[in-house]
Coordinates of C-alpha atoms and ligand atoms in Angstrom, one line a residue:
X1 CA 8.2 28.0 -20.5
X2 CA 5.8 25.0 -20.1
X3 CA 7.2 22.5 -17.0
X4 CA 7.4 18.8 -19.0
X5 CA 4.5 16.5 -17.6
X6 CA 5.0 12.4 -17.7
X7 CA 2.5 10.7 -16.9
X8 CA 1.4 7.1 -15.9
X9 CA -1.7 5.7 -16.6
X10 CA -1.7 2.1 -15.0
X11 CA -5.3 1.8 -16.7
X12 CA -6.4 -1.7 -14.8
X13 CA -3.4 -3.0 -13.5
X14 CA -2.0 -3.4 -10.0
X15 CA -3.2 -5.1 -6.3
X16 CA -2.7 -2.6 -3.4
X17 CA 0.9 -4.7 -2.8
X18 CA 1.9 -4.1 -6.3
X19 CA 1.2 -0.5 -6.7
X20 CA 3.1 0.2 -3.2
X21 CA 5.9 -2.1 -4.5
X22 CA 5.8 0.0 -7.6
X23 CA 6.1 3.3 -5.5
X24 CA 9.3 2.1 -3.1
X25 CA 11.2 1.3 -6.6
X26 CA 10.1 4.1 -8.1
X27 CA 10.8 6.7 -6.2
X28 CA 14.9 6.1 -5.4
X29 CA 15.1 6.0 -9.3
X30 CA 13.9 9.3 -9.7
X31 CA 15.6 11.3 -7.1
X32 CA 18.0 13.0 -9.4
X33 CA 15.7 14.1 -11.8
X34 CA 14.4 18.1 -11.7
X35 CA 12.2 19.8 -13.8
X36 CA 9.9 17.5 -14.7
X37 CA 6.8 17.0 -13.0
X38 CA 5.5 13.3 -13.0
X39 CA 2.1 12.0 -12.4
X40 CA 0.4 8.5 -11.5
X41 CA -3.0 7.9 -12.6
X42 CA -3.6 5.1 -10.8
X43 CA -6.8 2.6 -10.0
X44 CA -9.4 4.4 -7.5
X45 CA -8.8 1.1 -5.5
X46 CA -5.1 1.8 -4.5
X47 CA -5.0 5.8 -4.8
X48 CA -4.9 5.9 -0.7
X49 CA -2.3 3.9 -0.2
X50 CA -0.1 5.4 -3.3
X51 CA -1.3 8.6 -2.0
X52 CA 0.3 8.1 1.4
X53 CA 3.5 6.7 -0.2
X54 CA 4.1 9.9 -2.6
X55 CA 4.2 11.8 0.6
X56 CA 7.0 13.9 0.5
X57 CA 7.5 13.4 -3.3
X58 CA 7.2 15.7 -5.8
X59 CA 5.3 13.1 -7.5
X60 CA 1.6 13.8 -7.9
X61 CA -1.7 11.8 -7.8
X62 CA -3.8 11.3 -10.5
X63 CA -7.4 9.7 -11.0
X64 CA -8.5 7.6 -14.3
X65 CA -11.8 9.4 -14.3
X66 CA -14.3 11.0 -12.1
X67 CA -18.1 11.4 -12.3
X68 CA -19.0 15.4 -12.5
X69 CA -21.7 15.4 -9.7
X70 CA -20.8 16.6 -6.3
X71 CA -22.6 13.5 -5.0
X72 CA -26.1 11.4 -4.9
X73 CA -27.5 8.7 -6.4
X74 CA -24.9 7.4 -9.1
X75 CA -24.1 3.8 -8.4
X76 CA -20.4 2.8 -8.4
X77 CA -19.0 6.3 -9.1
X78 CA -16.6 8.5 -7.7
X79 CA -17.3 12.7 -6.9
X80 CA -14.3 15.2 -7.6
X81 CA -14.5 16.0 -3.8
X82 CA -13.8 12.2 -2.7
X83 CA -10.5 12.4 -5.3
X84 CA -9.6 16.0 -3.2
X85 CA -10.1 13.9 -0.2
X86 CA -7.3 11.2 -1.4
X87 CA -4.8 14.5 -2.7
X88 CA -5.4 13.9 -5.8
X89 CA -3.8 17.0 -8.1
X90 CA -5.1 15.5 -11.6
X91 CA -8.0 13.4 -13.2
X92 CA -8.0 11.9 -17.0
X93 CA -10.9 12.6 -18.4
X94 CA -12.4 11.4 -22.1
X95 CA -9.8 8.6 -22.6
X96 CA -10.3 6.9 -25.8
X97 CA -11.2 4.0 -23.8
X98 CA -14.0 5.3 -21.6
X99 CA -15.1 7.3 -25.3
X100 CA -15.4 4.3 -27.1
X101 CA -16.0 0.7 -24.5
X102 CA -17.8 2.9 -22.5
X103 CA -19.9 5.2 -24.4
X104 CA -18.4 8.7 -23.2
X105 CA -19.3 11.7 -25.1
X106 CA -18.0 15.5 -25.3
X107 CA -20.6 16.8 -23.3
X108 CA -19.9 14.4 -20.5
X109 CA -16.4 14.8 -20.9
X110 CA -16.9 18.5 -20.6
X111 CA -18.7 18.3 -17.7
X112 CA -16.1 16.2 -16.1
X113 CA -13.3 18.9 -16.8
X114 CA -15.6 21.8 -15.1
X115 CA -16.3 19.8 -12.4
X116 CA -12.7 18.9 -11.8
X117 CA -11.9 23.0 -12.0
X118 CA -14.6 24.3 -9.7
X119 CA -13.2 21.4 -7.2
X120 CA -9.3 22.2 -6.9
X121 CA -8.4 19.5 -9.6
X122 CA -6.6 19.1 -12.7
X123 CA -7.8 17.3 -15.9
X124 CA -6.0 16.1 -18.3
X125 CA -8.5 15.9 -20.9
X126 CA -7.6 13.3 -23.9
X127 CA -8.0 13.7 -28.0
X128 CA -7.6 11.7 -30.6
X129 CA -8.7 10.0 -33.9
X130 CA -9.2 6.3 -34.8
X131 CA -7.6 4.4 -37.0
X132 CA -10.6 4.9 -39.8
X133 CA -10.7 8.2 -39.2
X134 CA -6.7 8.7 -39.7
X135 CA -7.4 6.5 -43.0
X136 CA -10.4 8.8 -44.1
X137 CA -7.8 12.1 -43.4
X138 CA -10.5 13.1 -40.8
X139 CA -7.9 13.8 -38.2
X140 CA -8.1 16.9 -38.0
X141 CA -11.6 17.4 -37.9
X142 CA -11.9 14.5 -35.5
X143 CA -9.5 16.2 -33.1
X144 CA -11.1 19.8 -33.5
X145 CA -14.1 18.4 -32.9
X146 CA -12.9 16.9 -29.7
X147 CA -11.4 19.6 -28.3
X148 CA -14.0 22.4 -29.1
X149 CA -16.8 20.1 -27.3
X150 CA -14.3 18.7 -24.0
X151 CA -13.5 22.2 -23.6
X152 CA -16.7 24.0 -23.7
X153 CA -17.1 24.6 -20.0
X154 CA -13.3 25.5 -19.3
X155 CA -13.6 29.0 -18.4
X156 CA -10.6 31.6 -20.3
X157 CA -9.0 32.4 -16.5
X158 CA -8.4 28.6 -15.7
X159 CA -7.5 27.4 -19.0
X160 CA -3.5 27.5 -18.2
X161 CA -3.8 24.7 -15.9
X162 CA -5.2 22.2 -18.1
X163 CA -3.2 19.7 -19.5
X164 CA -4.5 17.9 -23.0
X165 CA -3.9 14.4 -23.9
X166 CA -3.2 14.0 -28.0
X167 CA -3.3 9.9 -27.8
X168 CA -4.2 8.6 -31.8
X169 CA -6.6 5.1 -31.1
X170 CA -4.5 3.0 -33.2
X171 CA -1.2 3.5 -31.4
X172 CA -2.7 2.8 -27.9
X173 CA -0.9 -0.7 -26.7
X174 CA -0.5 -1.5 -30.0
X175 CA 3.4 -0.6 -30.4
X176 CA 2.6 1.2 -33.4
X177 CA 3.7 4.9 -32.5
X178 CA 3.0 8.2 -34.0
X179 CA 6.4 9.1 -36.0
X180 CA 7.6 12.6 -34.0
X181 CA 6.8 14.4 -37.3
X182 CA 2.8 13.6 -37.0
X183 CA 2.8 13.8 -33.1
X184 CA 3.6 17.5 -33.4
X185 CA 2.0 18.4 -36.6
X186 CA -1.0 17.2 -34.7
X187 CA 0.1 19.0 -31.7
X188 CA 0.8 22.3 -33.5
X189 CA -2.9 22.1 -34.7
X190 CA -4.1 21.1 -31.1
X191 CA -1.9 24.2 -29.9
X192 CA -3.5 26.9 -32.6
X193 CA -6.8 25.9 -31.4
X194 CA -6.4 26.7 -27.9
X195 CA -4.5 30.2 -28.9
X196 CA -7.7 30.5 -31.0
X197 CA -10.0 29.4 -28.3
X198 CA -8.2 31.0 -25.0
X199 CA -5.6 33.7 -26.5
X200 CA -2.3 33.9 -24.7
X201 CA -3.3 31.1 -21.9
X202 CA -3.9 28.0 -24.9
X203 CA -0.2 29.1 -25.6
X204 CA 0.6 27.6 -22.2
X205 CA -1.5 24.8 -21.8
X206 CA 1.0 21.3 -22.3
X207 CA 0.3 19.2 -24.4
X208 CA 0.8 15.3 -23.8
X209 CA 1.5 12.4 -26.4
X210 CA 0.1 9.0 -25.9
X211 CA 0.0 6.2 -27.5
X212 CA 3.2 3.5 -27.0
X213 CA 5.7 5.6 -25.8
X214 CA 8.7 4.0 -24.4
X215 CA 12.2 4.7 -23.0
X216 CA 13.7 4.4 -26.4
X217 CA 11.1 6.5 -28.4
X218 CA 10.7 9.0 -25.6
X219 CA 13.4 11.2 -26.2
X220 CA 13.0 12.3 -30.2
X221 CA 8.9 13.3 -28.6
X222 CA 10.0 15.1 -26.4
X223 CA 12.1 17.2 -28.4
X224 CA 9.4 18.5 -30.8
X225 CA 8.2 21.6 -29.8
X226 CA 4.4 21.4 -29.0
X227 CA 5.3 18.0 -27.0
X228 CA 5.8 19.0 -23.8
X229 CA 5.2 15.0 -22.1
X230 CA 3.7 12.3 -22.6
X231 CA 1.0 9.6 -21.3
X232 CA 2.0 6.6 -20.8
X233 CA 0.7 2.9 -20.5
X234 CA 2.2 0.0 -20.7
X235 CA 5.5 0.9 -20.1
X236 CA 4.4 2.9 -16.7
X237 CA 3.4 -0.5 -15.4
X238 CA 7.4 -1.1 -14.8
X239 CA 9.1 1.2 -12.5
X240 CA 12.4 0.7 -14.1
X241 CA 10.9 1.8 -17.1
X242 CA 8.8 4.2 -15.9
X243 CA 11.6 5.7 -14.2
X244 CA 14.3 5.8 -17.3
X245 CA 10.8 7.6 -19.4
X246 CA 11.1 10.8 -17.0
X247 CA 14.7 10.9 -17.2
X248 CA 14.0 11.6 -21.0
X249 CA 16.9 13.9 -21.0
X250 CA 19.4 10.7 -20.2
X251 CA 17.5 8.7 -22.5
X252 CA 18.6 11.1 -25.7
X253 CA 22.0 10.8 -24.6
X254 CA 22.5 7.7 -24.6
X255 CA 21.3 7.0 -27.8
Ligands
LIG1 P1 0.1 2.6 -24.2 O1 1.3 3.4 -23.7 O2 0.0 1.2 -23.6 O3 0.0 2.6 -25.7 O4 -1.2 3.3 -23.7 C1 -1.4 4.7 -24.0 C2 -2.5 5.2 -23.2 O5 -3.7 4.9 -23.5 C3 -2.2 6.1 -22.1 O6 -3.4 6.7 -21.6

């Protein structure tokens, strides 16, 4: 049975004051809600602070990115060690955003995943086509391609822990989500990859969606069987909202 992961990904967004007022709403609205495990992927800048907040939560810490060298002379970036230091659990790694305004490629990203392994984290390691290639029917491909390169150096006895992000380009911030029905077909190809790839251990791997997800589409994702969360932007930035997205359970009732 694979645990449902929500996560938050406040991209840029959020002063030290904002993201703690975020945490002390947050937090009483989710009290209730079991079986889910929820994750804030938050700006380097505040991670201390929201770090000490979530103390005593069962809400986990996440990095936007990390640089896969243990330290030296990189300008500006941030080691997997220095994320352990803050108690991080998790690290995105090869968002669509630091792929394409930012030049990331697959072997980079991969590096960033093994780095994130060998140093007691997470990643959550995201796929996903463009809107040309979706129009082209290269998604597939695209995606494939993704994951067989991000995953290169994710050794066979560690792959469980992983979590992939499926987020399609064009329905990033734009409103414009992927219908349930593509989300998992996608998924279910995702998913017979990693079976391929890491035999029974890809079976247990969860998969997120990205890409608009909101309190009222949340529910009808989360019921398709290779969607086991999501990743979440603009509507993480609210902790009302953030907070009615975990308790997707409630959400399908009362709709
Ligand atoms: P939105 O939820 O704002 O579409 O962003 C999705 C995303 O990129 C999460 O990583």
């Amino acid at each position: 049975m694979r645990r449902p992961i929500l996560t938050a990904n406040w991209k840029m967004h959020k002063t030290v004051a904002e993201a703690e007022g975020f945490v002390d709403a947050f937090l009483p609205r989710i009290a209730t809600v079991r079986d889910v495990e929820i994750v804030l992927a938050v700006p380097f800048t505040v991670l201390d602070r929201v770090g000490q907040r979530l103390k005593g939560s069962a809400v986990q810490l996440a990095a936007q990115n990390v640089h896969p060298e243990a330290g030296g002379a990189f300008t500006a970036e941030i080691a997997v060690g220095m994320l352990a230091d803050l108690g991080c659990r998790y690290a995105i790694v090869g968002h669509s955003e630091r792929r394409s305004l930012f030049g990331e490629a697959d072997e980079f990203i991969a590096r960033k995943a093994a780095a994130l392994l060998g140093g007691g984290l997470l990643p959550i390691v995201c796929v996903g086509e463009s809107l040309g290639e979706r129009e082209a029917e290269r998604t597939f491909e695209v995606v494939r391609r993704q994951l067989e390169a991000s995953l290169a150096r994710v050794p066979k006895e560690r792959a469980a822990e992983i979590v992939i992000a499926y987020e399609p380009v064009w329905a990033i911030g734009t409103g414009r989500t992927a219908t349930p029905e593509s989300a998992q077909e996608v998924h279910a190809f995702i998913r017979e990859r990693l079976v391929e790839r890491f035999g029974g251990a890809g079976a247990q791997i969860r998969l997120q969606y990205g890409g608009s997800v909101k309190p009222e589409n949340v529910y009808a994702l989360m019921k398709q069987p290779e969607i086991d969360g999501a990743l979440v932007g603009g509507a993480s930035l609210d902790p009302e909202s953030f907070a009615r997205l975990v308790s997707f359970e409630a959400q399908g009732e009362s709709q």
